[in-house]
Amino acid sequence: MKFLKIAAILLVVIAALDFAIGKLLHHYYFTEKYGKDAEMTYVFTKVNSDVIITGSSRARRNYNPNIIGDSLNMSCYNAGHDGQSLFYDLALLKVLNQRYHPKLVVVDLLPEEIYYNPIHYDRLSVLLPYYHDFFEIRNTVNLRGLDKIDTSATWYKVLPLNKEKVKLLSNIYPYNSTLYDIIMGHYKKEKYALSGFYPLQETLTPDKAKDILRQYKELYSKPSAKLIDPNKVNYLKALIEMCQRNNIKVVIALSPAIEYIDREEAYETIGTIAAEHNIPFMDYTLHKELLNLNYFADNHMNFNGANQFSSELGHELKSYMDTTK
Amino acid sequence: MFFIPVYILILAFTIVIDYFAGILIENAKGKRRKAFLLMSLAANLGVLAFFKYYNFINQNITDVLHLAHVNNSIPYLYIILPIGLSFHTFQAMSYTIEVYRGNQRSERHFGIYALYVMFYPQLVAGPIERPQNLIWQFREKHKFDSDRVIGGLKLMLWGLFKKVVIADRLSVYVADVFNSPHQHAGETLTFWIASVFFTWQLYCDFSGYSDIAIGTAQVMGFKLMTNFRRPFLAHSFAELWQRWHISLTSWFTDYVFKPLGSYRKGIAIGILNLIIVMFLSGLWHGANWTYVVCFLSFAFFLCVRIIFKNQVKRFDKAIYSIGPPIFGNIVCTLIQFVQAVLPLVFFRARTISDGVYILRSMFSPGNCNLVRGSGETLFYSIIGIIVLYSVEIYQEYFNNNAILPEPRNMPAKYIFYATVVVLILMLGVFDGSQFIYFQF
């Protein structure tokens, strides 16, 4: 009895603190002025550019939206997000789709990104603060709770429990690990914020380049690391089809990379999907002039490299837009 | 380090062998007792050697033959290490050894013996229990005791905090540096931060797990042995070693170091015994020479203390004579901490050459750059470390029996524990990380 009483009181106190602190975090999160959270909120609620670039940190570092926009004579925003994959890209476009339809979407996609990688499910945590306010992203966020779960198993049919939905009963959980960004988002102005473009300034040394290659080789040396993720294939198809339904042009682009590019199954899968949907697949990984160490900071391009690549891509996108008017 | 249901058969095999070995050892006389003990040890070590060391030994044979330009035709096997194998093997061996020594009666109830080996809170990562501490508890009746349950839950909460708020956060920085050290060439400060962070990460990860295991057992009415006693507040490296992974250290002391003769046959033999124990401890941790180098480095620091005993005493005395005792405590604590940090570089490094590269970088002049975008990780890590030291200093110097520095009045106590839960929700890392010691 004594134990039950203590447990009940403690639960009530936890629930009250969770509610109050959760509300405070929600307020301060959505009123951030600087930094990646503020930028993400801006993309979700205000961006209305003609051209949207999506993808991972490779998109964010390699594509200069000002140069691409100038080439196309359109407004352009780089909505790439560090560490994200196709899951995030589709969630973002679904949100934008509720507000407006861009004219062109450029999806930066490294073939390896469509392999199964649990980290891509984990990293969907960046969407958690938006879960309650943007119903379009809920299915994507719920993928976090379904990863590694056999949904055809009997136990799941009896008790279809998605652990992510349970966690989201807490008001604080969506803001897990956001405290630092909330503080910085109110006080620290970031240096480079050119329409979502975050260029790197360093230049890659041959030793570091060698080490990056070694890491990639090691990472994909096991066959288990090269399994195509059916969820990602479905998300890529859904993204293209959603854009096509809304008369948004889509381009899949593969920006220059110093790492080994797997031209086997993943590459072919993307190529096939692009061909089936009649959309261009612009591969710059074999572009000799751009594959220059001076154009890279690490496995991303640096500012000069990004500008050079964006200029080349801008021209190719211009001809594509002109021919498909 | 994986859970594969069919691997339960491995556990069943050693349980059956050791159950009967215990009875046979107790009933036998003379040399037959030893023969049954050796049979049991061979079965346990055989399973461990096959699953954990087969490919490692094979690789080393290949390397040695390669030097003589000879090819090794022994095939490699794709074996997955059963989760917690090293832990329950050692626990099982301690049973037959204690029965042989006459300190423990053989357990006739098969279920109770199987429970001793498979007791779930400590099955996968210890503490490695002794039969004298645990088996009798399975025969006791356990009534619900709310104070005991609450104590267990508090311990679990603190363990969870150490794991998800501190260890998993520190691991973000550590992984970035240790997985690709060459990407941080010239970043001296970064290498120091990563190495120090790894020391705390390892401690919080493993002691966090131990607290959860001990707390879980306590909730059910069982008392497991303490595995960590605030090692980083020790004043000497030898003391740190007595406070770190106590169940394994005492296992090696009781079953290897003492039977070898400990220091009884002189300092030189004692040091050799210590090196043998440390070598085996390293191998126990993993089939990789990095662990062996790490533990031999620990042995080096321990040997220095033994060989230069008088000089070390004079040095300690000199430090304590500089200022108030607290100053001496802080300096000695820092010195022993650095002695833990340096060998642990090899514990985390992927290869020995990576470990050497990191150590060289730590002592080479370089820049003070931090890992790109690490402000957030450093912010949360520093909060975690401050909480860790606040709690441990409170436990060490103010209340040895307390788990957390809780307020005395009841309403404040509720708010305190609710705040700990809130902090875990706000600052914890919940993205699929594993306990480091599960792999052993």
PDB file of C-alpha atoms in Angstrom, chain B residues 165-346:
ATOM      1  CA  VAL B 165      22.608  10.864 -20.190  1.00  0.00           C
ATOM      2  CA  ILE B 166      26.356  10.544 -19.687  1.00  0.00           C
ATOM      3  CA  ALA B 167      27.861   7.493 -21.421  1.00  0.00           C
ATOM      4  CA  ASP B 168      25.856   7.617 -24.630  1.00  0.00           C
ATOM      5  CA  ARG B 169      26.377  11.358 -24.965  1.00  0.00           C
ATOM      6  CA  LEU B 170      30.133  11.093 -24.465  1.00  0.00           C
ATOM      7  CA  SER B 171      30.203   8.321 -27.039  1.00  0.00           C
ATOM      8  CA  VAL B 172      29.207  10.767 -29.793  1.00  0.00           C
ATOM      9  CA  TYR B 173      32.497  12.676 -29.493  1.00  0.00           C
ATOM     10  CA  VAL B 174      34.512   9.558 -28.756  1.00  0.00           C
ATOM     11  CA  ALA B 175      33.231   7.658 -31.802  1.00  0.00           C
ATOM     12  CA  ASP B 176      33.949  10.569 -34.119  1.00  0.00           C
ATOM     13  CA  VAL B 177      37.599  10.701 -33.073  1.00  0.00           C
ATOM     14  CA  PHE B 178      38.392   7.037 -32.438  1.00  0.00           C
ATOM     15  CA  ASN B 179      36.660   5.731 -35.568  1.00  0.00           C
ATOM     16  CA  SER B 180      38.705   7.999 -37.826  1.00  0.00           C
ATOM     17  CA  PRO B 181      41.667   9.417 -35.908  1.00  0.00           C
ATOM     18  CA  HIS B 182      43.521  10.443 -39.065  1.00  0.00           C
ATOM     19  CA  GLN B 183      40.705  12.870 -39.902  1.00  0.00           C
ATOM     20  CA  HIS B 184      41.772  14.807 -36.791  1.00  0.00           C
ATOM     21  CA  ALA B 185      45.469  15.041 -37.526  1.00  0.00           C
ATOM     22  CA  GLY B 186      47.103  17.796 -35.508  1.00  0.00           C
ATOM     23  CA  GLU B 187      44.110  18.288 -33.196  1.00  0.00           C
ATOM     24  CA  THR B 188      45.880  17.663 -29.887  1.00  0.00           C
ATOM     25  CA  LEU B 189      43.060  18.972 -27.712  1.00  0.00           C
ATOM     26  CA  THR B 190      40.492  16.854 -29.544  1.00  0.00           C
ATOM     27  CA  PHE B 191      42.501  13.679 -28.874  1.00  0.00           C
ATOM     28  CA  TRP B 192      42.767  14.522 -25.185  1.00  0.00           C
ATOM     29  CA  ILE B 193      39.055  15.276 -24.924  1.00  0.00           C
ATOM     30  CA  ALA B 194      38.117  12.071 -26.738  1.00  0.00           C
ATOM     31  CA  SER B 195      40.411   9.951 -24.565  1.00  0.00           C
ATOM     32  CA  VAL B 196      39.194  11.493 -21.312  1.00  0.00           C
ATOM     33  CA  PHE B 197      35.595  11.214 -22.503  1.00  0.00           C
ATOM     34  CA  PHE B 198      36.094   7.564 -23.333  1.00  0.00           C
ATOM     35  CA  THR B 199      37.346   6.862 -19.820  1.00  0.00           C
ATOM     36  CA  TRP B 200      34.175   8.389 -18.375  1.00  0.00           C
ATOM     37  CA  GLN B 201      32.035   6.762 -21.053  1.00  0.00           C
ATOM     38  CA  LEU B 202      33.348   3.299 -20.270  1.00  0.00           C
ATOM     39  CA  TYR B 203      32.854   3.843 -16.560  1.00  0.00           C
ATOM     40  CA  CYS B 204      29.323   5.262 -16.853  1.00  0.00           C
ATOM     41  CA  ASP B 205      28.289   2.657 -19.401  1.00  0.00           C
ATOM     42  CA  PHE B 206      29.465  -0.314 -17.408  1.00  0.00           C
ATOM     43  CA  SER B 207      28.783   0.932 -13.888  1.00  0.00           C
ATOM     44  CA  GLY B 208      25.385   2.153 -15.167  1.00  0.00           C
ATOM     45  CA  TYR B 209      24.618  -1.363 -16.365  1.00  0.00           C
ATOM     46  CA  SER B 210      25.857  -2.837 -13.079  1.00  0.00           C
ATOM     47  CA  ASP B 211      23.626  -0.468 -11.095  1.00  0.00           C
ATOM     48  CA  ILE B 212      20.622  -1.461 -13.206  1.00  0.00           C
ATOM     49  CA  ALA B 213      21.452  -5.161 -12.718  1.00  0.00           C
ATOM     50  CA  ILE B 214      22.012  -4.825  -8.974  1.00  0.00           C
ATOM     51  CA  GLY B 215      18.875  -2.632  -8.644  1.00  0.00           C
ATOM     52  CA  THR B 216      16.753  -5.126 -10.597  1.00  0.00           C
ATOM     53  CA  ALA B 217      17.931  -7.959  -8.373  1.00  0.00           C
ATOM     54  CA  GLN B 218      17.269  -5.856  -5.279  1.00  0.00           C
ATOM     55  CA  VAL B 219      13.695  -5.155  -6.401  1.00  0.00           C
ATOM     56  CA  MET B 220      13.191  -8.932  -6.500  1.00  0.00           C
ATOM     57  CA  GLY B 221      14.860  -9.378  -3.114  1.00  0.00           C
ATOM     58  CA  PHE B 222      18.353 -10.489  -4.132  1.00  0.00           C
ATOM     59  CA  LYS B 223      21.603  -8.842  -3.162  1.00  0.00           C
ATOM     60  CA  LEU B 224      24.354  -8.851  -5.783  1.00  0.00           C
ATOM     61  CA  MET B 225      27.926  -7.797  -5.116  1.00  0.00           C
ATOM     62  CA  THR B 226      29.073  -4.228  -5.696  1.00  0.00           C
ATOM     63  CA  ASN B 227      30.917  -3.914  -8.986  1.00  0.00           C
ATOM     64  CA  PHE B 228      32.209  -0.324  -8.887  1.00  0.00           C
ATOM     65  CA  ARG B 229      33.049   1.906  -5.924  1.00  0.00           C
ATOM     66  CA  ARG B 230      33.664   5.354  -7.383  1.00  0.00           C
ATOM     67  CA  PRO B 231      37.027   4.413  -8.936  1.00  0.00           C
ATOM     68  CA  PHE B 232      37.818   7.907 -10.156  1.00  0.00           C
ATOM     69  CA  LEU B 233      37.829   9.231  -6.613  1.00  0.00           C
ATOM     70  CA  ALA B 234      40.590   6.831  -5.615  1.00  0.00           C
ATOM     71  CA  HIS B 235      43.849   8.406  -4.487  1.00  0.00           C
ATOM     72  CA  SER B 236      46.185   5.876  -6.038  1.00  0.00           C
ATOM     73  CA  PHE B 237      46.178   3.700  -9.116  1.00  0.00           C
ATOM     74  CA  ALA B 238      46.244   0.545  -7.004  1.00  0.00           C
ATOM     75  CA  GLU B 239      43.161   1.789  -5.147  1.00  0.00           C
ATOM     76  CA  LEU B 240      41.435   2.629  -8.432  1.00  0.00           C
ATOM     77  CA  TRP B 241      42.030  -0.921  -9.525  1.00  0.00           C
ATOM     78  CA  GLN B 242      40.403  -2.226  -6.333  1.00  0.00           C
ATOM     79  CA  ARG B 243      37.325  -0.117  -7.023  1.00  0.00           C
ATOM     80  CA  TRP B 244      36.951  -0.932 -10.745  1.00  0.00           C
ATOM     81  CA  HIS B 245      35.026  -3.967 -12.058  1.00  0.00           C
ATOM     82  CA  ILE B 246      35.397  -5.529  -8.617  1.00  0.00           C
ATOM     83  CA  SER B 247      33.717  -8.813  -9.510  1.00  0.00           C
ATOM     84  CA  LEU B 248      36.204  -9.539 -12.324  1.00  0.00           C
ATOM     85  CA  THR B 249      39.259  -8.240 -10.481  1.00  0.00           C
ATOM     86  CA  SER B 250      38.446 -10.348  -7.436  1.00  0.00           C
ATOM     87  CA  TRP B 251      37.745 -13.359  -9.699  1.00  0.00           C
ATOM     88  CA  PHE B 252      41.222 -13.136 -11.212  1.00  0.00           C
ATOM     89  CA  THR B 253      42.748 -12.482  -7.782  1.00  0.00           C
ATOM     90  CA  ASP B 254      41.072 -15.500  -6.174  1.00  0.00           C
ATOM     91  CA  TYR B 255      41.370 -17.984  -9.013  1.00  0.00           C
ATOM     92  CA  VAL B 256      44.549 -16.958 -10.848  1.00  0.00           C
ATOM     93  CA  PHE B 257      46.729 -14.508  -8.930  1.00  0.00           C
ATOM     94  CA  LYS B 258      46.624 -16.244  -5.544  1.00  0.00           C
ATOM     95  CA  PRO B 259      47.033 -19.787  -6.936  1.00  0.00           C
ATOM     96  CA  LEU B 260      50.063 -18.521  -8.887  1.00  0.00           C
ATOM     97  CA  GLY B 261      51.531 -17.450  -5.559  1.00  0.00           C
ATOM     98  CA  SER B 262      50.673 -13.718  -5.604  1.00  0.00           C
ATOM     99  CA  TYR B 263      53.614 -11.893  -3.963  1.00  0.00           C
ATOM    100  CA  ARG B 264      54.468 -14.736  -1.608  1.00  0.00           C
ATOM    101  CA  LYS B 265      57.472 -15.868  -3.643  1.00  0.00           C
ATOM    102  CA  GLY B 266      59.073 -12.437  -3.828  1.00  0.00           C
ATOM    103  CA  ILE B 267      58.483  -9.196  -5.679  1.00  0.00           C
ATOM    104  CA  ALA B 268      59.881 -10.396  -9.009  1.00  0.00           C
ATOM    105  CA  ILE B 269      57.590 -13.439  -9.152  1.00  0.00           C
ATOM    106  CA  GLY B 270      54.731 -11.298  -7.838  1.00  0.00           C
ATOM    107  CA  ILE B 271      55.194  -8.836 -10.681  1.00  0.00           C
ATOM    108  CA  LEU B 272      55.314 -11.679 -13.175  1.00  0.00           C
ATOM    109  CA  ASN B 273      52.069 -13.027 -11.682  1.00  0.00           C
ATOM    110  CA  LEU B 274      50.516  -9.586 -11.967  1.00  0.00           C
ATOM    111  CA  ILE B 275      51.529  -9.351 -15.621  1.00  0.00           C
ATOM    112  CA  ILE B 276      50.047 -12.814 -16.301  1.00  0.00           C
ATOM    113  CA  VAL B 277      46.752 -11.777 -14.665  1.00  0.00           C
ATOM    114  CA  MET B 278      46.633  -8.527 -16.606  1.00  0.00           C
ATOM    115  CA  PHE B 279      47.422 -10.333 -19.845  1.00  0.00           C
ATOM    116  CA  LEU B 280      44.528 -12.734 -19.208  1.00  0.00           C
ATOM    117  CA  SER B 281      42.231  -9.848 -18.195  1.00  0.00           C
ATOM    118  CA  GLY B 282      43.012  -8.185 -21.505  1.00  0.00           C
ATOM    119  CA  LEU B 283      42.246 -11.354 -23.435  1.00  0.00           C
ATOM    120  CA  TRP B 284      39.054 -11.867 -21.428  1.00  0.00           C
ATOM    121  CA  HIS B 285      37.821  -8.495 -22.658  1.00  0.00           C
ATOM    122  CA  GLY B 286      38.156  -9.372 -26.296  1.00  0.00           C
ATOM    123  CA  ALA B 287      39.966 -11.292 -28.972  1.00  0.00           C
ATOM    124  CA  ASN B 288      42.078  -8.351 -29.996  1.00  0.00           C
ATOM    125  CA  TRP B 289      45.623  -7.378 -29.078  1.00  0.00           C
ATOM    126  CA  THR B 290      44.424  -3.845 -28.301  1.00  0.00           C
ATOM    127  CA  TYR B 291      42.865  -5.132 -25.054  1.00  0.00           C
ATOM    128  CA  VAL B 292      46.038  -6.964 -24.134  1.00  0.00           C
ATOM    129  CA  VAL B 293      48.132  -3.831 -24.710  1.00  0.00           C
ATOM    130  CA  CYS B 294      45.643  -1.827 -22.644  1.00  0.00           C
ATOM    131  CA  PHE B 295      45.814  -4.199 -19.671  1.00  0.00           C
ATOM    132  CA  LEU B 296      49.587  -4.620 -19.884  1.00  0.00           C
ATOM    133  CA  SER B 297      49.813  -0.822 -19.714  1.00  0.00           C
ATOM    134  CA  PHE B 298      47.726  -0.936 -16.542  1.00  0.00           C
ATOM    135  CA  ALA B 299      50.127  -3.597 -15.269  1.00  0.00           C
ATOM    136  CA  PHE B 300      53.024  -1.273 -16.041  1.00  0.00           C
ATOM    137  CA  PHE B 301      51.596   1.490 -13.827  1.00  0.00           C
ATOM    138  CA  LEU B 302      50.860  -1.004 -11.050  1.00  0.00           C
ATOM    139  CA  CYS B 303      54.381  -2.451 -11.296  1.00  0.00           C
ATOM    140  CA  VAL B 304      55.925   1.015 -11.116  1.00  0.00           C
ATOM    141  CA  ARG B 305      54.086   1.544  -7.841  1.00  0.00           C
ATOM    142  CA  ILE B 306      55.409  -1.762  -6.502  1.00  0.00           C
ATOM    143  CA  ILE B 307      59.010  -1.394  -7.679  1.00  0.00           C
ATOM    144  CA  PHE B 308      59.339   2.247  -6.659  1.00  0.00           C
ATOM    145  CA  LYS B 309      57.220   1.875  -3.548  1.00  0.00           C
ATOM    146  CA  ASN B 310      59.341   4.168  -1.360  1.00  0.00           C
ATOM    147  CA  GLN B 311      59.741   6.860  -4.002  1.00  0.00           C
ATOM    148  CA  VAL B 312      55.987   6.812  -4.683  1.00  0.00           C
ATOM    149  CA  LYS B 313      55.334   7.172  -0.946  1.00  0.00           C
ATOM    150  CA  ARG B 314      57.715  10.129  -0.754  1.00  0.00           C
ATOM    151  CA  PHE B 315      56.086  11.684  -3.812  1.00  0.00           C
ATOM    152  CA  ASP B 316      52.608  11.305  -2.289  1.00  0.00           C
ATOM    153  CA  LYS B 317      53.850  12.759   0.991  1.00  0.00           C
ATOM    154  CA  ALA B 318      55.382  15.717  -0.844  1.00  0.00           C
ATOM    155  CA  ILE B 319      52.091  16.410  -2.598  1.00  0.00           C
ATOM    156  CA  TYR B 320      50.137  16.289   0.637  1.00  0.00           C
ATOM    157  CA  SER B 321      52.667  18.607   2.297  1.00  0.00           C
ATOM    158  CA  ILE B 322      52.112  21.376  -0.279  1.00  0.00           C
ATOM    159  CA  GLY B 323      48.657  22.379   0.909  1.00  0.00           C
ATOM    160  CA  PRO B 324      45.554  21.194   2.739  1.00  0.00           C
ATOM    161  CA  PRO B 325      44.591  17.503   2.425  1.00  0.00           C
ATOM    162  CA  ILE B 326      41.930  18.331  -0.160  1.00  0.00           C
ATOM    163  CA  PHE B 327      44.654  19.635  -2.472  1.00  0.00           C
ATOM    164  CA  GLY B 328      46.604  16.409  -2.095  1.00  0.00           C
ATOM    165  CA  ASN B 329      43.436  14.397  -2.732  1.00  0.00           C
ATOM    166  CA  ILE B 330      42.670  16.320  -5.926  1.00  0.00           C
ATOM    167  CA  VAL B 331      46.209  16.035  -7.305  1.00  0.00           C
ATOM    168  CA  CYS B 332      46.466  12.299  -6.507  1.00  0.00           C
ATOM    169  CA  THR B 333      43.012  11.699  -7.994  1.00  0.00           C
ATOM    170  CA  LEU B 334      44.043  13.517 -11.164  1.00  0.00           C
ATOM    171  CA  ILE B 335      47.295  11.566 -11.465  1.00  0.00           C
ATOM    172  CA  GLN B 336      45.589   8.197 -11.148  1.00  0.00           C
ATOM    173  CA  PHE B 337      42.883   9.351 -13.577  1.00  0.00           C
ATOM    174  CA  VAL B 338      45.484  10.139 -16.243  1.00  0.00           C
ATOM    175  CA  GLN B 339      47.018   6.700 -15.606  1.00  0.00           C
ATOM    176  CA  ALA B 340      43.634   5.223 -16.468  1.00  0.00           C
ATOM    177  CA  VAL B 341      43.073   7.466 -19.504  1.00  0.00           C
ATOM    178  CA  LEU B 342      46.283   6.575 -21.338  1.00  0.00           C
ATOM    179  CA  PRO B 343      45.969   2.747 -21.429  1.00  0.00           C
ATOM    180  CA  LEU B 344      42.245   2.991 -22.203  1.00  0.00           C
ATOM    181  CA  VAL B 345      43.143   4.608 -25.527  1.00  0.00           C
ATOM    182  CA  PHE B 346      44.011   1.064 -26.646  1.00  0.00           C
TER     183      PHE B 346
END
